Coordinates of C-alpha atoms in Angstrom, one line a residue:
E16 CA 12.3 -9.1 2.5
T17 CA 14.2 -8.6 -0.7
I18 CA 15.9 -5.2 -0.8
L19 CA 14.9 -2.9 -3.6
D20 CA 16.1 0.6 -4.5
D21 CA 13.7 3.4 -4.4
Q22 CA 15.7 6.2 -5.9
P23 CA 15.6 8.4 -9.1
R24 CA 16.0 6.1 -12.1
H25 CA 15.4 6.4 -15.9
F26 CA 13.6 3.7 -17.9
G27 CA 14.4 4.9 -21.3
D28 CA 12.6 8.3 -21.5
Y29 CA 10.4 7.4 -18.5
S30 CA 11.4 8.7 -15.1
P31 CA 8.7 7.8 -12.4
G32 CA 8.6 9.5 -9.0
D33 CA 6.9 8.7 -5.8
F34 CA 3.6 10.2 -4.8
D35 CA 5.1 12.6 -2.3
G36 CA 8.0 13.6 -4.6
R37 CA 10.6 12.0 -2.3
F38 CA 12.6 8.7 -2.4
L39 CA 13.3 6.3 0.5
G40 CA 16.4 4.6 -0.8
E41 CA 16.8 1.0 0.1
V42 CA 13.5 -0.6 1.2
T43 CA 12.2 -4.2 1.5
A44 CA 9.7 -5.4 -1.0
R45 CA 7.2 -5.4 1.9
E46 CA 7.8 -1.7 2.5
A47 CA 7.7 -0.9 -1.2
L48 CA 4.2 -2.3 -1.5
Q49 CA 2.8 -1.0 1.8
Y50 CA 4.1 2.5 1.1
S51 CA 3.0 2.4 -2.6
L52 CA 6.5 3.3 -3.8
N53 CA 6.5 3.8 -7.6
V54 CA 10.1 3.1 -8.7
P55 CA 10.3 -0.5 -7.3
A56 CA 6.9 -1.3 -9.0
V57 CA 8.1 0.0 -12.3
A58 CA 11.4 -1.8 -12.0
V59 CA 9.6 -5.1 -11.5
L60 CA 7.3 -4.6 -14.4
D61 CA 10.2 -3.6 -16.5
R62 CA 11.6 -7.1 -16.0
L63 CA 8.2 -8.8 -16.4
R64 CA 7.4 -6.8 -19.5
P65 CA 4.2 -4.7 -19.7
A66 CA 2.7 -6.6 -22.7
R67 CA 3.1 -9.9 -20.8
F68 CA 1.4 -8.4 -17.7
V69 CA -1.5 -7.0 -19.7
S70 CA -1.9 -10.3 -21.7
A71 CA -2.1 -12.3 -18.4
L72 CA -4.9 -10.0 -17.2
A73 CA -6.7 -10.3 -20.6
A74 CA -6.6 -14.1 -20.4
A75 CA -8.4 -13.9 -17.1
G76 CA -11.1 -11.6 -18.6
I77 CA -9.7 -8.3 -17.3
R78 CA -9.5 -5.7 -20.0
L79 CA -7.5 -2.6 -19.2
K80 CA -8.4 0.6 -20.9
L81 CA -5.2 1.9 -22.4
P82 CA -4.8 5.6 -23.4
Q83 CA -4.1 4.4 -27.0
P84 CA -6.0 1.1 -27.5
T85 CA -4.0 0.2 -30.6
G86 CA -0.6 0.9 -29.0
E87 CA 1.7 -1.2 -26.9
P88 CA 1.3 -1.0 -23.1
G89 CA 4.1 0.9 -21.4
L90 CA 5.6 0.9 -18.0
A91 CA 3.1 3.5 -16.7
V92 CA 0.7 0.6 -16.5
A93 CA 2.4 -0.2 -13.1
L94 CA 1.3 3.1 -11.7
G95 CA -2.3 3.3 -13.1
G96 CA -1.5 4.7 -16.5
D97 CA -4.4 2.7 -17.8
G98 CA -8.1 2.4 -16.9
I99 CA -9.9 -0.3 -15.0
S100 CA -13.5 -0.6 -13.7
L101 CA -14.1 -1.0 -10.0
F102 CA -15.8 -4.3 -10.8
D103 CA -12.7 -5.7 -12.5
L104 CA -10.5 -4.3 -9.7
A105 CA -12.6 -6.2 -7.1
T106 CA -12.4 -9.3 -9.3
L107 CA -8.6 -9.2 -9.1
Y108 CA -8.5 -8.7 -5.4
V109 CA -10.9 -11.7 -4.8
A110 CA -8.2 -13.8 -6.5
L111 CA -5.7 -12.9 -3.7
S112 CA -7.9 -14.9 -1.3
H113 CA -8.3 -17.7 -3.8
D114 CA -4.6 -18.6 -4.4
G115 CA -4.3 -16.4 -7.4
A116 CA -7.2 -17.8 -9.4
V117 CA -9.4 -15.2 -11.2
A118 CA -13.0 -16.0 -11.8
P119 CA -15.9 -13.9 -13.0
L120 CA -18.0 -12.3 -10.2
Q121 CA -21.6 -13.4 -9.9
T122 CA -24.0 -10.6 -10.1
V123 CA -27.2 -12.7 -9.9
P124 CA -27.8 -15.2 -7.0
G125 CA -27.5 -18.8 -8.2
A126 CA -25.8 -18.0 -11.5
P127 CA -23.4 -20.7 -12.7
E128 CA -19.8 -20.2 -11.8
G129 CA -17.5 -19.1 -14.5
R130 CA -14.2 -20.6 -15.4
A131 CA -11.3 -19.6 -13.2
T132 CA -7.9 -18.6 -14.6
T133 CA -4.8 -18.8 -12.5
I134 CA -2.6 -15.8 -13.1
F135 CA -0.2 -16.4 -10.1
G136 CA 0.2 -19.1 -7.6
P137 CA -0.7 -19.6 -3.9
V138 CA 2.8 -18.7 -2.7
A139 CA 2.7 -15.3 -4.4
A140 CA -0.9 -14.8 -3.1
W141 CA 0.2 -15.6 0.4
Y142 CA 3.0 -13.1 0.3
V143 CA 0.8 -10.3 -0.9
N144 CA -1.8 -11.1 1.6
D145 CA 0.7 -11.1 4.4
I146 CA 2.1 -7.8 3.4
L147 CA -1.3 -6.0 2.9
A148 CA -2.6 -7.4 6.2
G149 CA 0.2 -5.4 7.9
E150 CA -1.0 -2.1 6.5
P151 CA -1.8 0.4 9.3
P152 CA -5.4 1.5 9.4
P153 CA -6.4 4.8 7.8
P154 CA -6.4 8.0 9.9
G155 CA -9.0 8.0 12.7
M156 CA -9.5 4.2 12.6
L157 CA -8.3 2.0 15.4
P158 CA -6.7 -1.4 14.6
A159 CA -9.1 -4.2 14.0
D160 CA -8.3 -6.0 17.3
L161 CA -9.3 -2.9 19.2
R162 CA -12.5 -2.5 17.2
R163 CA -13.4 -6.2 17.5
T164 CA -14.1 -6.4 13.8
R165 CA -12.7 -8.0 10.7
K166 CA -8.9 -7.8 10.1
L167 CA -8.7 -6.9 6.4
A168 CA -5.7 -7.0 4.1
F169 CA -6.2 -3.8 2.1
K170 CA -4.6 -1.5 -0.5
T171 CA -5.3 2.1 -1.4
G172 CA -4.6 4.2 -4.5
T173 CA -4.9 7.7 -5.9
S174 CA -4.9 8.4 -9.6
Y175 CA -3.0 11.1 -11.3
G176 CA -4.5 14.6 -10.9
Y177 CA -6.6 13.4 -7.9
R178 CA -9.4 12.1 -10.1
D179 CA -9.9 8.8 -8.4
A180 CA -9.4 7.7 -4.8
W181 CA -9.9 4.0 -4.2
A182 CA -9.5 1.3 -1.5
V183 CA -10.0 -2.5 -1.7
G184 CA -10.0 -4.7 1.4
Y185 CA -10.5 -8.4 1.8
D186 CA -10.3 -11.5 4.0
A187 CA -11.2 -15.1 3.2
E188 CA -15.0 -14.3 3.2
V189 CA -15.5 -10.9 1.8
T190 CA -13.9 -8.4 -0.6
I191 CA -14.9 -4.7 -0.4
A192 CA -14.1 -2.1 -3.1
V193 CA -14.7 1.6 -2.6
W194 CA -14.2 4.4 -5.1
A195 CA -14.4 8.1 -4.4
G196 CA -14.4 10.9 -7.0
R197 CA -16.5 12.9 -9.3
P198 CA -18.6 11.2 -12.0
D199 CA -17.4 13.5 -14.7
G200 CA -13.7 12.8 -13.9
T201 CA -12.8 16.3 -12.8
P202 CA -10.1 16.5 -10.1
L203 CA -10.7 16.8 -6.4
P204 CA -7.4 18.2 -5.2
G205 CA -6.3 16.7 -1.9
I206 CA -8.3 13.5 -1.9
T207 CA -6.4 10.2 -1.5
G208 CA -7.4 6.6 -1.3
R209 CA -6.0 6.4 2.3
T210 CA -7.9 9.4 3.7
T211 CA -11.1 9.3 1.6
A212 CA -12.0 5.8 0.4
A213 CA -10.3 3.7 3.1
P214 CA -12.4 5.0 6.1
V215 CA -15.5 4.1 4.1
L216 CA -14.1 0.6 3.5
F217 CA -13.4 0.1 7.2
K218 CA -16.9 1.3 8.2
I219 CA -18.4 -1.2 5.7
A220 CA -16.3 -4.0 7.3
D221 CA -17.5 -3.0 10.7
L222 CA -21.1 -3.3 9.5
L223 CA -20.5 -6.8 8.1
G224 CA -19.4 -8.0 11.6
L225 CA -16.8 -10.6 12.5
P226 CA -16.0 -13.4 10.0
A227 CA -17.7 -16.8 10.6
S228 CA -14.3 -18.4 11.4
P229 CA -11.9 -15.7 12.5
G230 CA -9.0 -18.1 13.2
D231 CA -5.4 -17.3 12.6
A232 CA -3.9 -16.0 9.4
K233 CA -3.4 -18.7 6.7
P234 CA -0.1 -20.4 7.1
P235 CA 2.5 -20.0 4.3
P236 CA 2.3 -22.7 1.6
P237 CA 5.2 -24.9 0.9
G238 CA 8.0 -22.9 -0.8
A239 CA 6.9 -19.5 0.5
L240 CA 10.1 -19.0 2.5
L241 CA 12.1 -19.2 -0.7
V242 CA 10.2 -17.0 -3.1
A243 CA 11.6 -13.7 -1.7
R244 CA 15.1 -14.9 -2.5
R245 CA 14.8 -15.5 -6.2
N246 CA 13.2 -14.4 -9.5
L247 CA 14.4 -10.8 -9.5
P248 CA 17.6 -10.1 -11.3
A249 CA 20.8 -9.2 -9.5
S250 CA 20.5 -5.6 -10.5
L251 CA 17.3 -5.3 -8.5
Q252 CA 18.0 -7.5 -5.5
R253 CA 20.5 -8.1 -2.7
L254 CA 19.5 -11.2 -0.8
D255 CA 18.5 -10.7 2.8
P256 CA 21.4 -12.0 4.9
G257 CA 19.2 -13.5 7.6
P258 CA 17.2 -12.5 10.6
A259 CA 20.1 -11.7 12.9
E260 CA 21.9 -9.4 10.4
H261 CA 18.7 -8.0 9.0
A262 CA 17.6 -6.8 12.4
G263 CA 20.6 -4.6 12.5
R264 CA 20.4 -3.4 8.9
D265 CA 20.7 0.4 8.7
T266 CA 19.2 2.0 5.6
G267 CA 20.5 5.5 6.4
G268 CA 18.8 8.2 8.3
P269 CA 15.0 8.0 9.0
K270 CA 12.4 9.3 6.6
I271 CA 8.9 10.3 7.4
V272 CA 6.5 8.3 5.3
Y273 CA 3.1 9.5 6.7
P274 CA 2.1 12.2 6.8
P275 CA 4.5 13.4 4.1
D276 CA 6.1 16.8 4.2
G277 CA 3.8 19.5 2.8
S278 CA 0.7 17.4 3.0
I279 CA -2.8 18.5 4.1
V280 CA -4.4 16.1 6.6
E281 CA -8.2 16.1 7.1
W282 CA -8.7 16.1 10.8
H283 CA -11.7 15.9 13.0
G284 CA -10.1 15.4 16.4
E285 CA -8.9 11.8 15.9
A286 CA -5.4 10.5 16.5
V287 CA -3.1 10.7 13.5
P288 CA -0.9 7.7 12.7
L289 CA 2.8 8.4 12.2
E290 CA 4.9 6.2 9.9
A291 CA 8.7 6.3 9.3
A292 CA 11.2 4.2 7.4
G293 CA 14.9 3.7 7.7
G294 CA 17.2 4.8 10.4
S295 CA 18.4 2.9 13.5
A296 CA 15.8 1.8 16.0
P297 CA 14.5 3.0 18.4
L298 CA 12.9 6.0 16.7
R299 CA 11.7 9.0 18.7
W300 CA 9.0 11.4 17.5
L301 CA 8.4 15.1 18.3
A302 CA 5.5 17.3 17.4
D303 CA 6.3 21.0 17.4
G304 CA 9.4 20.2 19.5
K305 CA 7.5 18.2 22.1
P306 CA 8.5 14.5 22.5
L307 CA 5.7 12.1 21.9
P308 CA 5.2 8.9 24.0
Q309 CA 6.9 5.9 22.5
A310 CA 4.8 3.2 21.0
P311 CA 5.2 -0.4 22.1
P312 CA 7.5 -2.5 19.8
R313 CA 5.9 -3.4 16.5
R314 CA 2.9 -1.2 17.2
E315 CA 1.9 1.9 15.3
L316 CA 2.5 5.3 16.9
F317 CA -0.4 7.8 17.0
W318 CA -0.2 11.6 17.5
D319 CA -2.9 13.7 19.2
P320 CA -2.7 17.2 17.6
D321 CA -3.6 20.2 19.7
G322 CA -5.8 21.6 16.9
V323 CA -6.0 22.6 13.3
G324 CA -3.3 24.5 11.5
F325 CA 0.4 23.8 10.7
A326 CA 2.5 21.4 12.7
R327 CA 6.1 20.3 12.4
L328 CA 6.9 16.7 13.0
T329 CA 10.4 15.3 13.7
V330 CA 11.6 11.7 13.9
I331 CA 15.1 11.0 15.4
D332 CA 16.8 7.6 15.2
A333 CA 19.3 6.0 17.7
A334 CA 22.2 7.6 15.9
G335 CA 20.8 11.1 16.2
R336 CA 19.8 11.5 12.6
S337 CA 16.5 13.2 12.0
A338 CA 13.8 13.9 9.4
H339 CA 11.2 16.6 9.4
A340 CA 7.7 17.2 7.9
T341 CA 5.5 20.2 8.1
V342 CA 1.9 19.4 7.7
R343 CA -1.4 21.2 7.8
L344 CA -4.4 19.9 9.6
E345 CA -7.8 21.0 8.2
P346 CA -11.3 20.2 9.4

């Protein structure tokens, strides 16, 4: 729940921006990761140092493909300014369900297990798992409890120029990695990990069926409640004042996170999830000026469009502040 700043910032001559070209201002670390915000990620890597980050991965057998192999890694590494195979990406996500220990994947049944290298601890792994398990499903997919299937923690990504769309999901038993794109690396404008790769990921999870021991989420390890309140420098954090005060925190007017303004949404008749950040609860949504039914507390809101074409979405907070997004639905 550490508060980070997602706003225009210069790191030397490097000025990263968010995917949709907008900034959300003050956000929690949880929101920054779930919404794939770029500036907070770069700010954290700036403190960690890119060379240290890349060296830690190399020690675990993960070799990133840097644009200039002989040069020093830069802050763009935080945003995919390097190359990684889907195999290595899956290897790293498996580590999240193994308390931060990276081990070589076995490609032949019965092969001897390789040596595991710990690159982060169980507390950090639990926090990331808890955050990614709260990701809303991709467009057109119902939540796991309604589909009676695996509840995956997952993350999506889209490379610069729309050349790669990927999604990785996992639980304690399985890790699934999906890539979509063209083999020759040419762009596919409009594809994203969330709308292209994630639906495939969820369909694979459905085919695998329920886990052997569904159970509850893994409880936080000792010390987990303290981690979010340390390690980042004062310039990057303002400690959360506590549940009572945090519940009333107002980060300014609301902002529409999904679908972002100007986006094209592939639509085949399914409900479209709506996501907003900031503002004072409760939030009210309108589509083309018509109020949408409110979702139950802590549940995602879905919108049933009337058809393809342009639509204007509006979100209004309790203080009367609003945000708008014009999107286009295409089959």
